């Protein structure tokens, strides 16, 4: 059933398809859930939760041009000095940027990847830019984090989302404690604040994971996708709706298509994150549904990253040799997908230091 729904959602929108998806979702509830093999039971749990979280009713939401709500965030400059959130547009736009980069992560992940991410963006971006890092955690940890990262640049700004992981929903392991599975929220924060930032800044945004390195021309990407308001990382070989778009890189420009894409994605995630259980990459499911919402309403200024703009090949700690380094250098943006270990760190550092 999961892959039948995926076959529908990974194809162009058709008005007869949402009722078919709902019928398939309803049929799943009547299927047996008793398995002798724990792996099959876990897989069944994952597929059920993925389908249950797929709120098809959002496709019937009316178009709305109302401004997005202001999220509860702490705003600080590159020194960690806390400012009023109302000053964010003025501070960012004073730089006259062609675009802003947006990434979000918890303190531990930022300590692991943040320095290399910022060095590559601030050192290699070939257009005027700003960088907004959303720190997920306690505001009191911000200054210590800035010291640990060790980068002071007036193009850099921080937002703090004070998320308490004790309120996180569980992943597909039905016996997991709620505190064990904050990953879905960590994945979603950047998209929960995206429509607000797009609205107040009115400049293009590149939203990415924090474990990503810029190596090539951003100006070239902006030029190649000049007619699009939303550019997504499409995984052409993937038939699962939850992995059809990879959320590690998105380019979005102000406009009607992007406004409604970002709005529906936020609403989808807000509803999904209130559930008792959720799958980790719920943001990618939301992107598929938001894309269909826009298509339904004739909002089609979309494009996809091409060729060497972003990799979809996942590297792990056993792959980080000279061959991997040469492959990685060929991409404008190279993503690590959370690779860990000494060899991964060596590769990250080598890519950042490459002239």
Short mmCIF file of N, CA and C in Angstrom, two decimals, residues 71-236:
data_model
loop_
_atom_site.label_atom_id
_atom_site.label_comp_id
_atom_site.label_asym_id
_atom_site.label_seq_id
_atom_site.Cartn_x
_atom_site.Cartn_y
_atom_site.Cartn_z
N UNK A 71 7.08 33.17 14.33
CA UNK A 71 7.45 32.08 15.25
C UNK A 71 8.15 32.62 16.49
N UNK A 72 8.15 31.83 17.55
CA UNK A 72 8.82 32.23 18.78
C UNK A 72 10.31 31.91 18.65
N UNK A 73 11.12 32.95 18.41
CA UNK A 73 12.54 32.78 18.18
C UNK A 73 13.32 33.86 18.91
N UNK A 74 14.53 33.53 19.31
CA UNK A 74 15.49 34.52 19.79
C UNK A 74 16.42 34.89 18.65
N UNK A 75 16.68 36.17 18.46
CA UNK A 75 17.53 36.65 17.36
C UNK A 75 18.81 37.23 17.93
N UNK A 76 19.94 36.87 17.33
CA UNK A 76 21.23 37.38 17.78
C UNK A 76 22.15 37.60 16.59
N UNK A 77 23.10 38.54 16.75
CA UNK A 77 24.07 38.77 15.69
C UNK A 77 25.24 37.81 15.82
N UNK A 78 26.28 38.01 15.02
CA UNK A 78 27.39 37.06 14.96
C UNK A 78 28.21 37.01 16.25
N UNK A 79 28.05 38.00 17.12
CA UNK A 79 28.75 37.98 18.41
C UNK A 79 27.94 37.28 19.49
N UNK A 80 26.68 36.98 19.20
CA UNK A 80 25.79 36.41 20.20
C UNK A 80 24.98 37.44 20.94
N UNK A 81 25.10 38.71 20.55
CA UNK A 81 24.31 39.77 21.17
C UNK A 81 22.85 39.62 20.77
N UNK A 82 21.98 39.49 21.75
CA UNK A 82 20.55 39.28 21.48
C UNK A 82 19.90 40.59 21.08
N UNK A 83 19.11 40.55 20.01
CA UNK A 83 18.42 41.71 19.47
C UNK A 83 16.93 41.41 19.36
N UNK A 84 16.15 42.43 19.14
CA UNK A 84 14.72 42.23 18.90
C UNK A 84 14.53 41.55 17.55
N UNK A 85 13.61 40.60 17.52
CA UNK A 85 13.37 39.87 16.27
C UNK A 85 12.92 40.82 15.16
N UNK A 86 12.30 41.95 15.53
CA UNK A 86 11.86 42.92 14.53
C UNK A 86 13.04 43.56 13.78
N UNK A 87 14.24 43.45 14.34
CA UNK A 87 15.43 44.03 13.70
C UNK A 87 16.04 43.10 12.65
N UNK A 88 15.57 41.87 12.58
CA UNK A 88 16.18 40.91 11.67
C UNK A 88 16.17 41.38 10.22
N UNK A 89 15.03 41.82 9.66
CA UNK A 89 15.06 42.25 8.25
C UNK A 89 16.03 43.40 8.01
N UNK A 90 16.03 44.39 8.89
CA UNK A 90 16.90 45.54 8.72
C UNK A 90 18.37 45.13 8.74
N UNK A 91 18.75 44.27 9.68
CA UNK A 91 20.14 43.84 9.80
C UNK A 91 20.57 43.02 8.59
N UNK A 92 19.73 42.11 8.16
CA UNK A 92 20.09 41.26 7.02
C UNK A 92 20.14 42.07 5.73
N UNK A 93 19.12 42.87 5.48
CA UNK A 93 19.02 43.58 4.21
C UNK A 93 20.03 44.72 4.10
N UNK A 94 20.57 45.17 5.24
CA UNK A 94 21.62 46.20 5.19
C UNK A 94 22.86 45.70 4.45
N UNK A 95 23.03 44.40 4.36
CA UNK A 95 24.16 43.82 3.64
C UNK A 95 23.95 43.82 2.13
N UNK A 96 22.74 44.17 1.69
CA UNK A 96 22.37 44.14 0.27
C UNK A 96 22.66 42.75 -0.34
N UNK A 97 22.18 41.70 0.32
CA UNK A 97 22.47 40.35 -0.17
C UNK A 97 21.60 39.97 -1.37
N UNK A 98 22.14 39.16 -2.27
CA UNK A 98 21.33 38.59 -3.33
C UNK A 98 20.51 37.42 -2.81
N UNK A 99 20.99 36.81 -1.73
CA UNK A 99 20.25 35.70 -1.13
C UNK A 99 20.77 35.49 0.28
N UNK A 100 20.01 34.68 1.04
CA UNK A 100 20.43 34.27 2.38
C UNK A 100 20.42 32.75 2.44
N UNK A 101 21.38 32.19 3.17
CA UNK A 101 21.42 30.76 3.45
C UNK A 101 20.74 30.52 4.79
N UNK A 102 20.02 29.42 4.88
CA UNK A 102 19.33 29.05 6.11
C UNK A 102 19.62 27.59 6.43
N UNK A 103 20.10 27.34 7.64
CA UNK A 103 20.28 25.97 8.12
C UNK A 103 19.88 25.93 9.58
N UNK A 104 19.48 24.75 10.04
CA UNK A 104 19.06 24.58 11.44
C UNK A 104 19.60 23.26 11.96
N UNK A 105 20.03 23.27 13.22
CA UNK A 105 20.54 22.05 13.85
C UNK A 105 20.62 22.26 15.35
N UNK A 106 20.75 21.15 16.08
CA UNK A 106 20.94 21.27 17.51
C UNK A 106 22.40 21.62 17.81
N UNK A 107 22.69 21.91 19.07
CA UNK A 107 24.02 22.39 19.44
C UNK A 107 25.09 21.35 19.12
N UNK A 108 24.81 20.08 19.41
CA UNK A 108 25.81 19.04 19.17
C UNK A 108 26.14 18.92 17.69
N UNK A 109 25.13 18.96 16.84
CA UNK A 109 25.35 18.84 15.40
C UNK A 109 26.07 20.07 14.85
N UNK A 110 25.75 21.23 15.39
CA UNK A 110 26.43 22.45 14.96
C UNK A 110 27.91 22.42 15.36
N UNK A 111 28.20 21.89 16.52
CA UNK A 111 29.61 21.77 16.92
C UNK A 111 30.35 20.81 16.00
N UNK A 112 29.66 19.81 15.50
CA UNK A 112 30.29 18.81 14.64
C UNK A 112 30.51 19.33 13.23
N UNK A 113 29.52 20.04 12.68
CA UNK A 113 29.56 20.42 11.27
C UNK A 113 29.60 21.93 11.01
N UNK A 114 29.22 22.73 12.02
CA UNK A 114 28.96 24.15 11.77
C UNK A 114 30.15 24.91 11.22
N UNK A 115 31.35 24.67 11.73
CA UNK A 115 32.50 25.43 11.29
C UNK A 115 32.80 25.20 9.81
N UNK A 116 32.80 23.94 9.38
CA UNK A 116 33.08 23.66 7.97
C UNK A 116 31.99 24.23 7.06
N UNK A 117 30.74 24.10 7.49
CA UNK A 117 29.63 24.68 6.71
C UNK A 117 29.84 26.18 6.52
N UNK A 118 30.09 26.89 7.61
CA UNK A 118 30.22 28.34 7.55
C UNK A 118 31.46 28.77 6.78
N UNK A 119 32.57 28.06 6.97
CA UNK A 119 33.78 28.40 6.23
C UNK A 119 33.55 28.29 4.74
N UNK A 120 32.86 27.25 4.32
CA UNK A 120 32.64 27.07 2.88
C UNK A 120 31.68 28.11 2.32
N UNK A 121 30.60 28.40 3.05
CA UNK A 121 29.62 29.37 2.56
C UNK A 121 30.22 30.77 2.53
N UNK A 122 30.77 31.21 3.66
CA UNK A 122 31.27 32.57 3.76
C UNK A 122 32.53 32.78 2.94
N UNK A 123 33.28 31.72 2.73
CA UNK A 123 34.52 31.86 1.97
C UNK A 123 34.37 31.71 0.48
N UNK A 124 33.31 31.04 0.01
CA UNK A 124 33.21 30.70 -1.41
C UNK A 124 32.00 31.26 -2.13
N UNK A 125 31.01 31.74 -1.42
CA UNK A 125 29.82 32.24 -2.11
C UNK A 125 30.22 33.41 -3.00
N UNK A 126 29.87 33.35 -4.28
CA UNK A 126 30.30 34.35 -5.25
C UNK A 126 29.26 35.44 -5.49
N UNK A 127 28.29 35.57 -4.60
CA UNK A 127 27.36 36.70 -4.61
C UNK A 127 27.24 37.21 -3.18
N UNK A 128 26.82 38.47 -3.01
CA UNK A 128 26.59 38.99 -1.66
C UNK A 128 25.56 38.12 -0.96
N UNK A 129 25.84 37.74 0.27
CA UNK A 129 24.94 36.82 0.95
C UNK A 129 24.90 37.11 2.45
N UNK A 130 23.89 36.57 3.09
CA UNK A 130 23.80 36.49 4.54
C UNK A 130 23.60 35.02 4.89
N UNK A 131 23.95 34.66 6.10
CA UNK A 131 23.77 33.29 6.58
C UNK A 131 22.99 33.33 7.88
N UNK A 132 21.90 32.57 7.93
CA UNK A 132 21.07 32.50 9.14
C UNK A 132 21.13 31.07 9.66
N UNK A 133 21.65 30.92 10.87
CA UNK A 133 21.72 29.62 11.53
C UNK A 133 20.65 29.58 12.62
N UNK A 134 19.76 28.61 12.55
CA UNK A 134 18.77 28.43 13.60
C UNK A 134 19.27 27.34 14.54
N UNK A 135 19.59 27.74 15.76
CA UNK A 135 20.08 26.83 16.78
C UNK A 135 18.89 26.24 17.52
N UNK A 136 18.81 24.92 17.56
CA UNK A 136 17.70 24.26 18.24
C UNK A 136 18.19 23.86 19.63
N UNK A 137 17.73 24.57 20.63
CA UNK A 137 18.19 24.32 21.99
C UNK A 137 18.01 25.55 22.85
N UNK A 138 18.73 25.60 23.95
CA UNK A 138 18.58 26.70 24.90
C UNK A 138 19.36 27.92 24.46
N UNK A 139 18.76 29.10 24.61
CA UNK A 139 19.42 30.34 24.20
C UNK A 139 20.70 30.58 24.99
N UNK A 140 20.75 30.10 26.22
CA UNK A 140 21.94 30.35 27.05
C UNK A 140 23.17 29.62 26.52
N UNK A 141 22.98 28.65 25.62
CA UNK A 141 24.11 27.91 25.05
C UNK A 141 24.71 28.62 23.84
N UNK A 142 24.08 29.72 23.37
CA UNK A 142 24.48 30.32 22.10
C UNK A 142 25.91 30.86 22.13
N UNK A 143 26.25 31.64 23.13
CA UNK A 143 27.59 32.27 23.14
C UNK A 143 28.69 31.22 23.22
N UNK A 144 28.47 30.19 23.99
CA UNK A 144 29.46 29.11 24.04
C UNK A 144 29.61 28.42 22.71
N UNK A 145 28.49 28.22 22.01
CA UNK A 145 28.53 27.60 20.69
C UNK A 145 29.30 28.48 19.70
N UNK A 146 29.04 29.79 19.72
CA UNK A 146 29.74 30.71 18.83
C UNK A 146 31.25 30.67 19.08
N UNK A 147 31.63 30.59 20.34
CA UNK A 147 33.05 30.48 20.67
C UNK A 147 33.64 29.17 20.14
N UNK A 148 32.89 28.10 20.26
CA UNK A 148 33.37 26.80 19.79
C UNK A 148 33.54 26.79 18.27
N UNK A 149 32.58 27.37 17.55
CA UNK A 149 32.67 27.41 16.09
C UNK A 149 33.80 28.34 15.65
N UNK A 150 33.95 29.44 16.35
CA UNK A 150 35.11 30.31 16.12
C UNK A 150 35.06 31.15 14.86
N UNK A 151 33.88 31.44 14.35
CA UNK A 151 33.76 32.28 13.15
C UNK A 151 32.98 33.53 13.50
N UNK A 152 33.59 34.68 13.30
CA UNK A 152 32.94 35.97 13.56
C UNK A 152 32.87 36.72 12.23
N UNK A 153 31.68 36.89 11.73
CA UNK A 153 31.50 37.53 10.42
C UNK A 153 30.17 38.26 10.46
N UNK A 154 30.13 39.54 10.08
CA UNK A 154 28.88 40.31 10.14
C UNK A 154 27.79 39.80 9.20
N UNK A 155 28.13 38.91 8.31
CA UNK A 155 27.11 38.31 7.43
C UNK A 155 26.36 37.18 8.12
N UNK A 156 26.78 36.83 9.31
CA UNK A 156 26.25 35.67 10.03
C UNK A 156 25.27 36.11 11.12
N UNK A 157 24.11 35.46 11.15
CA UNK A 157 23.07 35.75 12.13
C UNK A 157 22.58 34.44 12.74
N UNK A 158 22.09 34.53 13.97
CA UNK A 158 21.59 33.35 14.66
C UNK A 158 20.14 33.55 15.10
N UNK A 159 19.36 32.49 14.94
CA UNK A 159 18.05 32.37 15.56
C UNK A 159 18.12 31.20 16.54
N UNK A 160 17.38 31.28 17.62
CA UNK A 160 17.35 30.18 18.58
C UNK A 160 15.91 29.71 18.73
N UNK A 161 15.69 28.43 18.49
CA UNK A 161 14.40 27.78 18.70
C UNK A 161 14.55 26.91 19.94
N UNK A 162 13.93 27.32 21.04
CA UNK A 162 14.14 26.64 22.32
C UNK A 162 13.24 25.40 22.42
N UNK A 163 13.65 24.38 21.70
CA UNK A 163 12.92 23.11 21.68
C UNK A 163 13.38 22.21 22.81
N UNK A 164 12.42 21.64 23.52
CA UNK A 164 12.71 20.69 24.60
C UNK A 164 12.47 19.29 24.05
N UNK A 165 13.53 18.49 23.89
CA UNK A 165 13.35 17.16 23.29
C UNK A 165 12.47 16.23 24.11
N UNK A 166 12.18 16.57 25.36
CA UNK A 166 11.29 15.71 26.15
C UNK A 166 9.87 15.73 25.60
N UNK A 167 9.58 16.69 24.70
CA UNK A 167 8.26 16.75 24.09
C UNK A 167 8.26 16.19 22.67
N UNK A 168 9.35 15.57 22.28
CA UNK A 168 9.44 15.03 20.92
C UNK A 168 8.53 13.82 20.76
N UNK A 169 7.99 13.68 19.58
CA UNK A 169 7.18 12.49 19.29
C UNK A 169 8.11 11.31 19.02
N UNK A 170 7.56 10.14 19.06
CA UNK A 170 8.37 8.94 18.88
C UNK A 170 8.53 8.59 17.41
N UNK A 171 9.56 7.81 17.13
CA UNK A 171 9.79 7.32 15.77
C UNK A 171 8.96 6.04 15.60
N UNK A 172 9.26 5.21 14.60
CA UNK A 172 8.37 4.09 14.33
C UNK A 172 8.52 2.93 15.29
N UNK A 173 9.52 2.98 16.19
CA UNK A 173 9.61 1.96 17.23
C UNK A 173 8.57 2.28 18.32
N UNK A 174 7.53 1.50 18.39
CA UNK A 174 6.41 1.85 19.26
C UNK A 174 6.76 1.77 20.74
N UNK A 175 7.92 1.18 21.07
CA UNK A 175 8.32 1.11 22.48
C UNK A 175 9.29 2.22 22.85
N UNK A 176 9.65 3.10 21.90
CA UNK A 176 10.64 4.14 22.17
C UNK A 176 10.10 5.18 23.15
N UNK A 177 10.97 5.69 24.00
CA UNK A 177 10.60 6.80 24.85
C UNK A 177 10.50 8.07 24.01
N UNK A 178 9.64 8.98 24.42
CA UNK A 178 9.44 10.21 23.65
C UNK A 178 10.74 11.02 23.54
N UNK A 179 11.58 10.95 24.57
CA UNK A 179 12.81 11.75 24.55
C UNK A 179 13.86 11.21 23.58
N UNK A 180 13.68 10.01 23.08
CA UNK A 180 14.69 9.41 22.22
C UNK A 180 14.60 9.89 20.77
N UNK A 181 13.53 10.52 20.40
CA UNK A 181 13.28 10.72 18.97
C UNK A 181 12.88 12.15 18.64
N UNK A 182 13.82 13.05 18.83
CA UNK A 182 13.59 14.45 18.47
C UNK A 182 13.95 14.72 17.01
N UNK A 183 14.45 13.72 16.30
CA UNK A 183 14.99 13.96 14.97
C UNK A 183 13.98 14.55 13.99
N UNK A 184 12.73 14.12 14.09
CA UNK A 184 11.72 14.65 13.18
C UNK A 184 11.58 16.16 13.35
N UNK A 185 11.62 16.60 14.60
CA UNK A 185 11.52 18.04 14.85
C UNK A 185 12.77 18.76 14.36
N UNK A 186 13.95 18.20 14.63
CA UNK A 186 15.18 18.82 14.17
C UNK A 186 15.17 18.97 12.64
N UNK A 187 14.66 17.96 11.95
CA UNK A 187 14.58 18.01 10.49
C UNK A 187 13.62 19.10 10.01
N UNK A 188 12.61 19.41 10.82
CA UNK A 188 11.50 20.24 10.36
C UNK A 188 11.63 21.72 10.69
N UNK A 189 12.47 22.08 11.66
CA UNK A 189 12.48 23.46 12.15
C UNK A 189 12.69 24.48 11.03
N UNK A 190 13.63 24.23 10.14
CA UNK A 190 13.92 25.21 9.09
C UNK A 190 12.70 25.48 8.22
N UNK A 191 11.86 24.45 8.03
CA UNK A 191 10.66 24.62 7.21
C UNK A 191 9.49 25.19 8.01
N UNK A 192 9.56 25.09 9.32
CA UNK A 192 8.55 25.73 10.16
C UNK A 192 8.71 27.26 10.17
N UNK A 193 9.93 27.74 9.92
CA UNK A 193 10.18 29.20 9.93
C UNK A 193 10.40 29.76 8.53
N UNK A 194 10.38 28.90 7.52
CA UNK A 194 10.73 29.34 6.17
C UNK A 194 9.79 30.39 5.62
N UNK A 195 8.48 30.16 5.73
CA UNK A 195 7.56 31.13 5.11
C UNK A 195 7.63 32.48 5.82
N UNK A 196 7.91 32.48 7.12
CA UNK A 196 8.08 33.75 7.84
C UNK A 196 9.31 34.50 7.33
N UNK A 197 10.43 33.82 7.20
CA UNK A 197 11.65 34.48 6.72
C UNK A 197 11.50 34.95 5.28
N UNK A 198 10.87 34.14 4.46
CA UNK A 198 10.64 34.53 3.06
C UNK A 198 9.79 35.79 3.00
N UNK A 199 8.81 35.87 3.87
CA UNK A 199 7.89 37.01 3.89
C UNK A 199 8.59 38.29 4.35
N UNK A 200 9.38 38.23 5.41
CA UNK A 200 9.97 39.45 5.96
C UNK A 200 11.23 39.89 5.22
N UNK A 201 11.92 38.96 4.57
CA UNK A 201 13.16 39.32 3.88
C UNK A 201 12.95 39.62 2.40
N UNK A 202 12.04 38.90 1.76
CA UNK A 202 11.74 39.12 0.35
C UNK A 202 12.99 39.02 -0.53
N UNK A 203 13.84 38.05 -0.20
CA UNK A 203 15.00 37.73 -1.03
C UNK A 203 15.06 36.21 -1.17
N UNK A 204 15.79 35.71 -2.18
CA UNK A 204 15.93 34.25 -2.30
C UNK A 204 16.61 33.65 -1.07
N UNK A 205 16.24 32.41 -0.77
CA UNK A 205 16.84 31.66 0.33
C UNK A 205 17.32 30.31 -0.19
N UNK A 206 18.48 29.89 0.27
CA UNK A 206 18.93 28.52 0.06
C UNK A 206 18.88 27.82 1.41
N UNK A 207 18.01 26.83 1.50
CA UNK A 207 17.83 26.09 2.75
C UNK A 207 18.57 24.78 2.60
N UNK A 208 19.39 24.44 3.59
CA UNK A 208 20.17 23.21 3.48
C UNK A 208 20.35 22.56 4.84
N UNK A 209 20.86 21.33 4.80
CA UNK A 209 21.37 20.70 6.01
C UNK A 209 22.63 21.44 6.43
N UNK A 210 23.06 21.20 7.67
CA UNK A 210 24.29 21.81 8.15
C UNK A 210 25.51 20.99 7.71
N UNK A 211 25.31 19.71 7.37
CA UNK A 211 26.43 18.87 6.94
C UNK A 211 26.56 18.91 5.41
N UNK A 212 26.80 20.11 4.91
CA UNK A 212 26.89 20.34 3.47
C UNK A 212 27.99 21.36 3.23
N UNK A 213 28.69 21.23 2.12
CA UNK A 213 29.82 22.10 1.80
C UNK A 213 29.58 22.76 0.44
N UNK A 214 29.77 24.08 0.38
CA UNK A 214 29.71 24.81 -0.88
C UNK A 214 31.08 24.81 -1.53
N UNK A 215 31.11 24.43 -2.82
CA UNK A 215 32.39 24.36 -3.53
C UNK A 215 32.38 25.10 -4.87
N UNK A 216 31.21 25.50 -5.36
CA UNK A 216 31.15 26.09 -6.69
C UNK A 216 30.35 27.37 -6.71
N UNK A 217 29.80 27.72 -7.86
CA UNK A 217 29.18 29.01 -8.10
C UNK A 217 27.70 29.04 -7.72
N UNK A 218 27.38 29.85 -6.75
CA UNK A 218 25.98 30.10 -6.41
C UNK A 218 25.33 30.97 -7.49
N UNK A 219 26.09 31.92 -8.03
CA UNK A 219 25.58 32.75 -9.12
C UNK A 219 25.13 31.89 -10.29
N UNK A 220 25.87 30.83 -10.57
CA UNK A 220 25.49 29.93 -11.66
C UNK A 220 24.18 29.22 -11.38
N UNK A 221 23.97 28.79 -10.13
CA UNK A 221 22.71 28.14 -9.77
C UNK A 221 21.55 29.12 -9.91
N UNK A 222 21.74 30.35 -9.43
CA UNK A 222 20.68 31.35 -9.53
C UNK A 222 20.34 31.63 -10.99
N UNK A 223 21.33 31.66 -11.83
CA UNK A 223 21.09 31.94 -13.26
C UNK A 223 20.40 30.77 -13.94
N UNK A 224 20.86 29.56 -13.66
CA UNK A 224 20.27 28.38 -14.33
C UNK A 224 18.80 28.19 -13.95
N UNK A 225 18.42 28.60 -12.75
CA UNK A 225 17.05 28.41 -12.28
C UNK A 225 16.32 29.75 -12.13
N UNK A 226 16.64 30.68 -13.01
CA UNK A 226 16.14 32.05 -12.88
C UNK A 226 14.62 32.14 -12.97
N UNK A 227 13.97 31.21 -13.67
CA UNK A 227 12.53 31.28 -13.87
C UNK A 227 11.74 30.55 -12.78
N UNK A 228 12.43 29.89 -11.87
CA UNK A 228 11.75 29.08 -10.84
C UNK A 228 11.67 29.83 -9.53
N UNK A 229 10.58 29.62 -8.81
CA UNK A 229 10.45 30.14 -7.45
C UNK A 229 10.84 29.09 -6.41
N UNK A 230 10.72 27.82 -6.75
CA UNK A 230 11.09 26.73 -5.84
C UNK A 230 11.91 25.72 -6.63
N UNK A 231 13.12 25.44 -6.15
CA UNK A 231 13.99 24.44 -6.77
C UNK A 231 14.25 23.36 -5.73
N UNK A 232 13.94 22.12 -6.09
CA UNK A 232 14.01 20.99 -5.16
C UNK A 232 15.06 19.98 -5.61
N UNK A 233 15.55 19.20 -4.65
CA UNK A 233 16.50 18.13 -4.95
C UNK A 233 15.72 16.84 -5.15
N UNK A 234 15.47 16.53 -6.40
CA UNK A 234 14.65 15.38 -6.76
C UNK A 234 15.53 14.14 -6.90
N UNK A 235 15.08 13.06 -6.29
CA UNK A 235 15.79 11.79 -6.34
C UNK A 235 15.13 10.92 -7.41
N UNK A 236 15.69 10.92 -8.61
CA UNK A 236 15.03 10.29 -9.75
C UNK A 236 14.91 8.78 -9.63
#
